[in-house]
């Protein structure tokens, strides 16, 4: 297998226009902006939310539109921001609105290349407050991540604390050089945490995310330097499929986010399972690591289709939850067998899974990002 191709700046500059995929969403023809490169592109994640909720945002495209440029998207976004007075403006926010608009206009160009966001490991809405976050606040678009420390690991909680990603990296470097052995070991614990959670989604994070996101809420999910459009439907999380490889697949709209290992299923616009046709040749394979439809786990699919037949909302511990736990145990017990199976399937599909790089977003300390209310729920995966 050849190594994943590195993106060069010249390639990045070329990706100045995007293909439009038309889907039926809540009975209306709705555009989804797709991308050919696995770039960060928060612009698409935000714009796709505005298109999906066009009734509120007023953002629409002519029905014959097949290609859109970054400039056009920016113009739509700018209009949208200018028309968005804060919903519940505090005095400060009202006074700052013009300043925020000015700040936003400086941030906008970064949206098509990459934003500096810096996660804190304490909660799914916790980011260091950088000017970049203003765009999300002004548009009332929640920004989430799932890279959380498990509260049941007290020494990790102690080592990571309320630090942001950037601060934690600095702490690790400092601790390694310390003469105090307890500091050295704390640094090692922190480093081990970053290495063992390189996928940037933990089980505790997934639980908290599922609890925090409101039913039907559209939001942006940040993971591995990638911004995705996320929705919660009947208690489960899904990411919008924006890969250009699926431009013609109208039945592939959402991808489930139900475990941290990257196994996922594709669903149509009504969140029913869609069996994506096997792609021929490595080039047709979607470049995004999340989109590798490796062994789609049978328990999950059976539970999901059972649930859909019965038309029920998942109860506290649904078939799906049980299947998920079973699958987790299965995964750990029969990892080698599974790995072999994965390998065979990957050969069949001729898909290369790119190595997951850790995002190293550069941020600046600039006060706290405001906390969003989240339901007081605690769930533990056994």
CSV table of C-alpha atoms in Angstrom, one decimal:
chain,number,residue,atom,x,y,z
A,1,UNK,CA,0.0,0.0,0.0
A,2,UNK,CA,1.4,3.4,-0.9
A,3,UNK,CA,1.6,6.0,1.8
A,4,UNK,CA,-1.1,8.6,2.0
A,5,UNK,CA,-0.2,11.6,-0.3
A,6,UNK,CA,0.7,14.7,1.7
A,7,UNK,CA,-1.2,17.8,0.7
A,8,UNK,CA,1.0,20.5,-0.7
A,9,UNK,CA,0.2,24.2,-0.6
A,10,UNK,CA,-0.3,24.4,-4.4
A,11,UNK,CA,-2.9,21.6,-4.2
A,12,UNK,CA,-4.6,23.5,-1.4
A,13,UNK,CA,-4.8,26.7,-3.5
A,14,UNK,CA,-6.3,24.8,-6.4
A,15,UNK,CA,-9.3,23.6,-4.3
A,16,UNK,CA,-11.0,27.0,-4.8
A,17,UNK,CA,-14.3,25.6,-6.0
A,18,UNK,CA,-16.5,22.8,-4.7
A,19,UNK,CA,-19.0,20.4,-6.2
A,20,UNK,CA,-22.6,20.7,-5.0
A,21,UNK,CA,-24.5,17.5,-4.1
A,22,UNK,CA,-28.3,17.9,-4.1
A,23,UNK,CA,-30.2,15.8,-1.5
A,24,UNK,CA,-33.7,15.7,-0.3
A,25,UNK,CA,-33.8,17.0,3.2
A,26,UNK,CA,-37.1,17.2,5.1
A,27,UNK,CA,-38.9,17.1,1.8
A,28,UNK,CA,-36.9,19.9,0.1
A,29,UNK,CA,-34.1,19.8,-2.5
A,30,UNK,CA,-31.1,20.9,-0.5
A,31,UNK,CA,-27.5,21.5,-1.5
A,32,UNK,CA,-24.6,19.9,0.3
A,33,UNK,CA,-21.1,21.3,-0.5
A,34,UNK,CA,-18.6,18.5,-1.0
A,35,UNK,CA,-14.8,18.5,-0.8
A,36,UNK,CA,-12.3,16.6,-2.8
A,37,UNK,CA,-9.4,17.0,-0.4
A,38,UNK,CA,-9.4,15.9,3.2
A,39,UNK,CA,-8.7,19.5,4.3
A,40,UNK,CA,-9.9,21.1,7.5
A,41,UNK,CA,-12.4,23.4,5.8
A,42,UNK,CA,-14.6,24.7,8.6
A,43,UNK,CA,-16.3,26.9,5.9
A,44,UNK,CA,-18.0,23.8,4.5
A,45,UNK,CA,-19.1,22.5,7.9
A,46,UNK,CA,-20.7,25.9,8.7
A,47,UNK,CA,-22.2,26.5,5.3
A,48,UNK,CA,-23.8,23.1,5.1
A,49,UNK,CA,-25.5,23.8,8.4
A,50,UNK,CA,-26.9,27.1,7.0
A,51,UNK,CA,-28.1,25.2,3.9
A,52,UNK,CA,-29.7,22.4,5.9
A,53,UNK,CA,-31.5,25.0,8.0
A,54,UNK,CA,-32.2,27.5,5.2
A,55,UNK,CA,-35.6,28.4,6.6
A,56,UNK,CA,-33.9,30.0,9.5
A,57,UNK,CA,-30.7,31.2,7.7
A,58,UNK,CA,-32.2,32.3,4.4
A,59,UNK,CA,-29.3,30.8,2.5
A,60,UNK,CA,-30.3,29.1,-0.7
A,61,UNK,CA,-28.8,28.2,-4.0
A,62,UNK,CA,-30.4,28.1,-7.5
A,63,UNK,CA,-31.5,24.5,-8.1
A,64,UNK,CA,-29.3,24.0,-11.2
A,65,UNK,CA,-26.1,25.0,-9.3
A,66,UNK,CA,-23.4,22.2,-9.6
A,67,UNK,CA,-20.2,24.0,-8.6
A,68,UNK,CA,-19.7,26.9,-6.1
A,69,UNK,CA,-16.5,28.9,-5.4
A,70,UNK,CA,-15.1,29.7,-2.0
A,71,UNK,CA,-15.8,33.4,-2.7
A,72,UNK,CA,-19.5,32.7,-3.3
A,73,UNK,CA,-19.7,30.7,-0.1
A,74,UNK,CA,-17.9,33.5,1.8
A,75,UNK,CA,-20.4,36.1,0.4
A,76,UNK,CA,-23.3,34.0,1.6
A,77,UNK,CA,-21.7,33.6,5.0
A,78,UNK,CA,-21.0,37.3,5.2
A,79,UNK,CA,-24.6,38.2,4.5
A,80,UNK,CA,-25.7,35.7,7.0
A,81,UNK,CA,-23.4,37.0,9.8
A,82,UNK,CA,-24.5,40.6,9.1
A,83,UNK,CA,-28.1,39.7,9.4
A,84,UNK,CA,-27.6,37.8,12.6
A,85,UNK,CA,-28.1,39.9,15.7
A,86,UNK,CA,-27.4,37.8,18.8
A,87,UNK,CA,-30.5,35.9,19.9
A,88,UNK,CA,-30.2,36.7,23.7
A,89,UNK,CA,-27.8,39.6,23.6
A,90,UNK,CA,-26.2,40.5,26.9
A,91,UNK,CA,-25.3,44.2,27.2
A,92,UNK,CA,-21.6,43.4,26.5
A,93,UNK,CA,-22.5,41.4,23.4
A,94,UNK,CA,-24.7,44.2,22.0
A,95,UNK,CA,-21.9,46.7,22.5
A,96,UNK,CA,-19.4,44.3,21.0
A,97,UNK,CA,-21.5,43.4,18.0
A,98,UNK,CA,-19.7,45.8,15.7
A,99,UNK,CA,-16.3,44.8,17.1
A,100,UNK,CA,-17.3,41.1,16.6
A,101,UNK,CA,-18.3,41.8,13.0
A,102,UNK,CA,-14.9,43.4,12.4
A,103,UNK,CA,-13.1,40.5,14.0
A,104,UNK,CA,-15.2,38.0,12.1
A,105,UNK,CA,-14.3,39.7,8.8
A,106,UNK,CA,-10.6,39.1,9.6
A,107,UNK,CA,-11.3,35.5,10.5
A,108,UNK,CA,-13.4,34.7,7.4
A,109,UNK,CA,-10.5,34.1,5.0
A,110,UNK,CA,-9.1,31.4,7.4
A,111,UNK,CA,-12.4,29.5,7.2
A,112,UNK,CA,-11.5,27.9,3.8
A,113,UNK,CA,-8.0,26.9,4.9
A,114,UNK,CA,-8.1,26.1,8.6
A,115,UNK,CA,-9.0,27.7,12.0
A,116,UNK,CA,-6.9,27.8,15.1
A,117,UNK,CA,-9.0,26.0,17.6
A,118,UNK,CA,-7.5,24.7,20.8
A,119,UNK,CA,-9.5,22.1,22.8
A,120,UNK,CA,-9.7,21.8,26.5
A,121,UNK,CA,-10.1,18.2,27.7
A,122,UNK,CA,-12.7,19.1,30.4
A,123,UNK,CA,-15.9,19.3,28.4
A,124,UNK,CA,-17.3,18.9,24.9
A,125,UNK,CA,-17.9,22.6,24.5
A,126,UNK,CA,-14.7,23.7,26.1
A,127,UNK,CA,-12.2,25.4,23.7
A,128,UNK,CA,-9.8,28.2,24.5
A,129,UNK,CA,-11.5,31.3,23.4
A,130,UNK,CA,-9.7,32.6,20.3
A,131,UNK,CA,-11.1,35.2,17.8
A,132,UNK,CA,-11.9,32.2,15.5
A,133,UNK,CA,-14.7,31.2,17.9
A,134,UNK,CA,-16.7,34.4,17.3
A,135,UNK,CA,-18.0,33.1,13.9
A,136,UNK,CA,-19.6,30.2,15.6
A,137,UNK,CA,-21.1,32.4,18.3
A,138,UNK,CA,-22.5,35.0,15.9
A,139,UNK,CA,-24.1,32.3,13.8
A,140,UNK,CA,-25.4,30.5,16.9
A,141,UNK,CA,-23.7,27.3,15.7
A,142,UNK,CA,-22.5,25.1,18.5
A,143,UNK,CA,-18.9,23.8,18.3
A,144,UNK,CA,-18.2,20.5,19.9
A,145,UNK,CA,-15.3,18.0,20.4
A,146,UNK,CA,-15.1,14.6,22.1
A,147,UNK,CA,-11.6,14.6,23.3
A,148,UNK,CA,-12.2,14.2,27.1
A,149,UNK,CA,-10.4,12.8,30.0
A,150,UNK,CA,-12.2,9.9,31.7
A,151,UNK,CA,-13.1,11.1,35.2
A,152,UNK,CA,-12.5,7.5,36.4
A,153,UNK,CA,-8.7,7.9,35.8
A,154,UNK,CA,-7.8,10.3,38.6
A,155,UNK,CA,-4.1,10.5,37.8
A,156,UNK,CA,-4.9,11.5,34.2
A,157,UNK,CA,-7.4,14.1,35.5
A,158,UNK,CA,-4.7,15.4,37.8
A,159,UNK,CA,-2.0,15.5,35.0
A,160,UNK,CA,-4.3,17.1,32.4
A,161,UNK,CA,-6.4,19.4,34.6
A,162,UNK,CA,-8.1,22.4,32.8
A,163,UNK,CA,-5.2,22.8,30.4
A,164,UNK,CA,-5.8,23.3,26.7
A,165,UNK,CA,-4.1,21.1,24.1
A,166,UNK,CA,-1.3,23.6,23.5
A,167,UNK,CA,-0.8,24.2,27.2
A,168,UNK,CA,-0.6,20.4,27.8
A,169,UNK,CA,2.0,20.0,25.1
A,170,UNK,CA,4.1,22.7,26.8
A,171,UNK,CA,3.6,21.1,30.2
A,172,UNK,CA,4.8,17.7,28.9
A,173,UNK,CA,8.0,19.4,27.6
A,174,UNK,CA,8.6,21.2,30.9
A,175,UNK,CA,7.9,18.1,33.0
A,176,UNK,CA,10.3,16.0,31.1
A,177,UNK,CA,13.1,18.3,31.9
A,178,UNK,CA,12.1,18.7,35.6
A,179,UNK,CA,14.4,17.4,38.4
A,180,UNK,CA,11.3,16.5,40.5
A,181,UNK,CA,10.5,12.9,39.8
A,182,UNK,CA,6.7,13.4,40.6
A,183,UNK,CA,6.6,16.1,37.9
A,184,UNK,CA,8.4,13.8,35.5
A,185,UNK,CA,5.9,11.0,36.0
A,186,UNK,CA,3.0,13.5,35.7
A,187,UNK,CA,4.5,14.6,32.4
A,188,UNK,CA,4.6,10.9,31.3
A,189,UNK,CA,1.0,10.4,32.3
A,190,UNK,CA,-0.1,13.4,30.2
A,191,UNK,CA,2.0,12.3,27.2
A,192,UNK,CA,0.5,8.8,27.5
A,193,UNK,CA,-3.0,10.3,27.5
A,194,UNK,CA,-2.3,12.2,24.2
A,195,UNK,CA,-0.8,9.1,22.6
A,196,UNK,CA,-3.5,6.7,23.7
A,197,UNK,CA,-6.3,9.2,22.5
A,198,UNK,CA,-4.6,10.2,19.2
A,199,UNK,CA,-8.0,9.6,17.5
A,200,UNK,CA,-9.2,12.6,19.5
A,201,UNK,CA,-12.4,10.9,20.6
A,202,UNK,CA,-12.7,9.0,23.9
A,203,UNK,CA,-15.5,6.8,25.2
A,204,UNK,CA,-16.3,9.3,27.9
A,205,UNK,CA,-16.2,12.0,25.3
A,206,UNK,CA,-18.7,10.2,23.1
A,207,UNK,CA,-21.0,9.7,26.1
A,208,UNK,CA,-20.8,13.3,27.1
A,209,UNK,CA,-21.3,14.4,23.5
A,210,UNK,CA,-24.4,12.2,23.1
A,211,UNK,CA,-25.8,13.7,26.3
A,212,UNK,CA,-24.9,17.4,25.5
A,213,UNK,CA,-26.1,17.7,21.9
A,214,UNK,CA,-29.8,18.4,21.7
A,215,UNK,CA,-32.1,16.2,19.7
A,216,UNK,CA,-32.3,17.5,16.1
A,217,UNK,CA,-29.5,20.1,16.8
A,218,UNK,CA,-27.1,20.9,13.9
A,219,UNK,CA,-23.6,21.6,15.1
A,220,UNK,CA,-19.9,21.5,14.1
A,221,UNK,CA,-17.8,18.6,15.4
A,222,UNK,CA,-14.0,19.1,15.6
A,223,UNK,CA,-11.7,16.1,15.5
A,224,UNK,CA,-8.2,15.5,14.0
A,225,UNK,CA,-8.1,19.0,12.5
A,226,UNK,CA,-11.3,18.3,10.6
A,227,UNK,CA,-14.6,20.1,11.0
A,228,UNK,CA,-17.8,18.1,10.3
A,229,UNK,CA,-21.5,18.9,10.3
A,230,UNK,CA,-23.1,16.9,13.1
A,231,UNK,CA,-26.7,16.1,14.0
A,232,UNK,CA,-28.4,14.1,16.7
A,233,UNK,CA,-31.3,12.0,15.5
A,234,UNK,CA,-33.3,9.7,17.9
A,235,UNK,CA,-30.5,9.9,20.5
A,236,UNK,CA,-27.7,9.0,18.1
A,237,UNK,CA,-25.0,11.2,16.5
A,238,UNK,CA,-24.4,11.4,12.8
A,239,UNK,CA,-21.9,13.3,10.6
A,240,UNK,CA,-22.8,14.8,7.3
A,241,UNK,CA,-21.0,13.0,4.4
A,242,UNK,CA,-19.3,15.7,2.4
A,243,UNK,CA,-16.8,13.6,0.5
A,244,UNK,CA,-16.9,14.3,-3.2
A,245,UNK,CA,-16.5,10.5,-3.8
A,246,UNK,CA,-20.2,10.3,-2.9
A,247,UNK,CA,-21.3,13.1,-5.1
A,248,UNK,CA,-23.6,10.7,-7.1
A,249,UNK,CA,-24.7,8.6,-4.1
A,250,UNK,CA,-27.9,10.4,-3.0
A,251,UNK,CA,-28.6,7.6,-0.6
A,252,UNK,CA,-25.4,8.3,1.3
A,253,UNK,CA,-26.1,11.4,3.4
A,254,UNK,CA,-25.1,10.7,7.0
A,255,UNK,CA,-22.5,8.6,8.7
A,256,UNK,CA,-23.0,7.2,12.2
A,257,UNK,CA,-20.7,8.3,15.0
A,258,UNK,CA,-21.2,5.5,17.4
A,259,UNK,CA,-17.8,4.4,18.5
A,260,UNK,CA,-14.2,5.7,18.8
A,261,UNK,CA,-12.6,3.2,16.5
A,262,UNK,CA,-13.9,4.6,13.2
A,263,UNK,CA,-16.3,1.8,12.3
A,264,UNK,CA,-19.4,3.5,11.0
A,265,UNK,CA,-22.4,2.9,8.8
A,266,UNK,CA,-23.8,5.2,6.1
A,267,UNK,CA,-27.4,6.3,6.3
A,268,UNK,CA,-29.8,8.1,3.9
A,269,UNK,CA,-31.5,11.4,4.5
A,270,UNK,CA,-34.0,9.7,6.8
A,271,UNK,CA,-31.3,8.0,8.8
A,272,UNK,CA,-32.1,4.5,7.4
A,273,UNK,CA,-29.1,2.3,6.6
A,274,UNK,CA,-27.8,2.7,3.1
A,275,UNK,CA,-25.5,0.1,1.7
A,276,UNK,CA,-22.9,2.1,-0.1
A,277,UNK,CA,-21.9,0.3,-3.3
A,278,UNK,CA,-18.3,-1.0,-3.2
A,279,UNK,CA,-15.9,1.4,-5.0
A,280,UNK,CA,-13.6,0.0,-7.6
A,281,UNK,CA,-10.0,1.1,-7.5
A,282,UNK,CA,-8.1,3.0,-4.8
A,283,UNK,CA,-8.6,6.4,-6.4
A,284,UNK,CA,-12.4,6.2,-6.0
A,285,UNK,CA,-12.0,5.5,-2.3
A,286,UNK,CA,-12.9,8.4,-0.1
A,287,UNK,CA,-9.7,10.0,1.3
A,288,UNK,CA,-11.2,10.8,4.7
A,289,UNK,CA,-10.2,8.2,7.4
A,290,UNK,CA,-13.6,8.4,9.0
A,291,UNK,CA,-15.2,7.3,5.8
A,292,UNK,CA,-13.4,4.0,5.5
A,293,UNK,CA,-16.3,1.6,5.7
A,294,UNK,CA,-14.3,-1.1,7.3
A,295,UNK,CA,-16.1,-4.1,8.7
A,296,UNK,CA,-19.5,-2.6,9.5
A,297,UNK,CA,-20.4,-4.3,12.7
A,298,UNK,CA,-23.3,-6.6,12.4
A,299,UNK,CA,-24.7,-6.2,15.9
A,300,UNK,CA,-25.0,-2.5,15.3
A,301,UNK,CA,-26.8,-2.8,12.0
A,302,UNK,CA,-29.2,-5.5,13.3
A,303,UNK,CA,-30.0,-3.4,16.4
A,304,UNK,CA,-30.5,-0.3,14.3
A,305,UNK,CA,-32.8,-1.9,11.8
A,306,UNK,CA,-34.8,-3.6,14.6
A,307,UNK,CA,-35.2,-0.2,16.2
A,308,UNK,CA,-36.3,1.3,12.9
A,309,UNK,CA,-38.9,-1.4,12.3
A,310,UNK,CA,-40.3,-0.9,15.8
A,311,UNK,CA,-40.0,2.9,15.2
A,312,UNK,CA,-39.1,3.4,18.9
A,313,UNK,CA,-36.7,5.9,20.4
A,314,UNK,CA,-33.8,4.3,22.1
A,315,UNK,CA,-34.5,3.6,25.8
A,316,UNK,CA,-31.9,4.2,28.5
A,317,UNK,CA,-30.1,1.0,27.7
A,318,UNK,CA,-31.4,0.1,24.2
A,319,UNK,CA,-30.6,-2.9,22.1
A,320,UNK,CA,-28.1,-0.6,20.4
A,321,UNK,CA,-26.3,0.2,23.6
A,322,UNK,CA,-26.1,-3.5,24.5
A,323,UNK,CA,-24.9,-4.3,21.0
A,324,UNK,CA,-22.3,-1.5,21.3
A,325,UNK,CA,-21.0,-3.0,24.6
A,326,UNK,CA,-21.0,-6.5,23.2
A,327,UNK,CA,-19.2,-5.3,20.1
A,328,UNK,CA,-16.6,-3.5,22.3
A,329,UNK,CA,-15.9,-6.7,24.2
A,330,UNK,CA,-15.8,-8.7,20.9
A,331,UNK,CA,-13.4,-6.2,19.5
A,332,UNK,CA,-11.0,-6.6,22.4
A,333,UNK,CA,-11.3,-10.4,22.6
A,334,UNK,CA,-11.0,-11.1,18.9
A,335,UNK,CA,-8.9,-8.2,17.8
A,336,UNK,CA,-6.5,-10.4,15.7
A,337,UNK,CA,-9.3,-12.2,13.9
A,338,UNK,CA,-11.0,-8.9,13.2
A,339,UNK,CA,-7.8,-7.3,12.1
A,340,UNK,CA,-7.4,-10.1,9.6
A,341,UNK,CA,-10.9,-9.6,8.4
A,342,UNK,CA,-10.4,-5.9,8.1
A,343,UNK,CA,-7.3,-6.5,6.1
A,344,UNK,CA,-9.1,-8.8,3.7
A,345,UNK,CA,-12.0,-6.4,3.3
A,346,UNK,CA,-9.6,-3.5,2.7
A,347,UNK,CA,-7.9,-5.5,0.0
A,348,UNK,CA,-11.2,-6.2,-1.6
A,349,UNK,CA,-12.1,-2.6,-1.6
A,350,UNK,CA,-8.6,-1.5,-2.3
A,351,UNK,CA,-8.9,1.3,0.1
A,352,UNK,CA,-6.0,2.9,1.8
A,353,UNK,CA,-6.6,4.2,5.3
A,354,UNK,CA,-4.5,7.3,5.8
A,355,UNK,CA,-2.6,7.5,9.1
A,356,UNK,CA,-4.4,9.7,11.6
A,357,UNK,CA,-2.2,12.7,12.4
A,358,UNK,CA,-2.7,14.5,15.6
A,359,UNK,CA,-4.0,18.0,15.1
A,360,UNK,CA,-1.6,20.5,16.5
A,361,UNK,CA,-3.7,23.7,16.4
A,362,UNK,CA,-1.9,26.9,17.3
A,363,UNK,CA,-3.9,28.9,19.7
A,364,UNK,CA,-3.5,31.9,21.9
A,365,UNK,CA,-4.7,32.3,25.5
A,366,UNK,CA,-7.5,34.8,25.3
A,367,UNK,CA,-9.9,34.2,28.1
A,368,UNK,CA,-12.4,31.4,28.5
A,369,UNK,CA,-14.9,30.2,25.9
A,370,UNK,CA,-18.4,30.6,27.4
A,371,UNK,CA,-19.8,27.3,28.6
A,372,UNK,CA,-23.0,26.1,26.9
A,373,UNK,CA,-25.7,24.5,29.1
A,374,UNK,CA,-25.6,20.8,29.0
A,375,UNK,CA,-28.0,18.3,30.6
A,376,UNK,CA,-26.6,16.8,33.8
A,377,UNK,CA,-26.2,13.3,32.5
A,378,UNK,CA,-23.5,10.8,33.2
A,379,UNK,CA,-23.3,7.6,31.3
A,380,UNK,CA,-20.6,5.0,31.6
A,381,UNK,CA,-19.8,2.4,29.0
A,382,UNK,CA,-19.2,-0.9,30.7
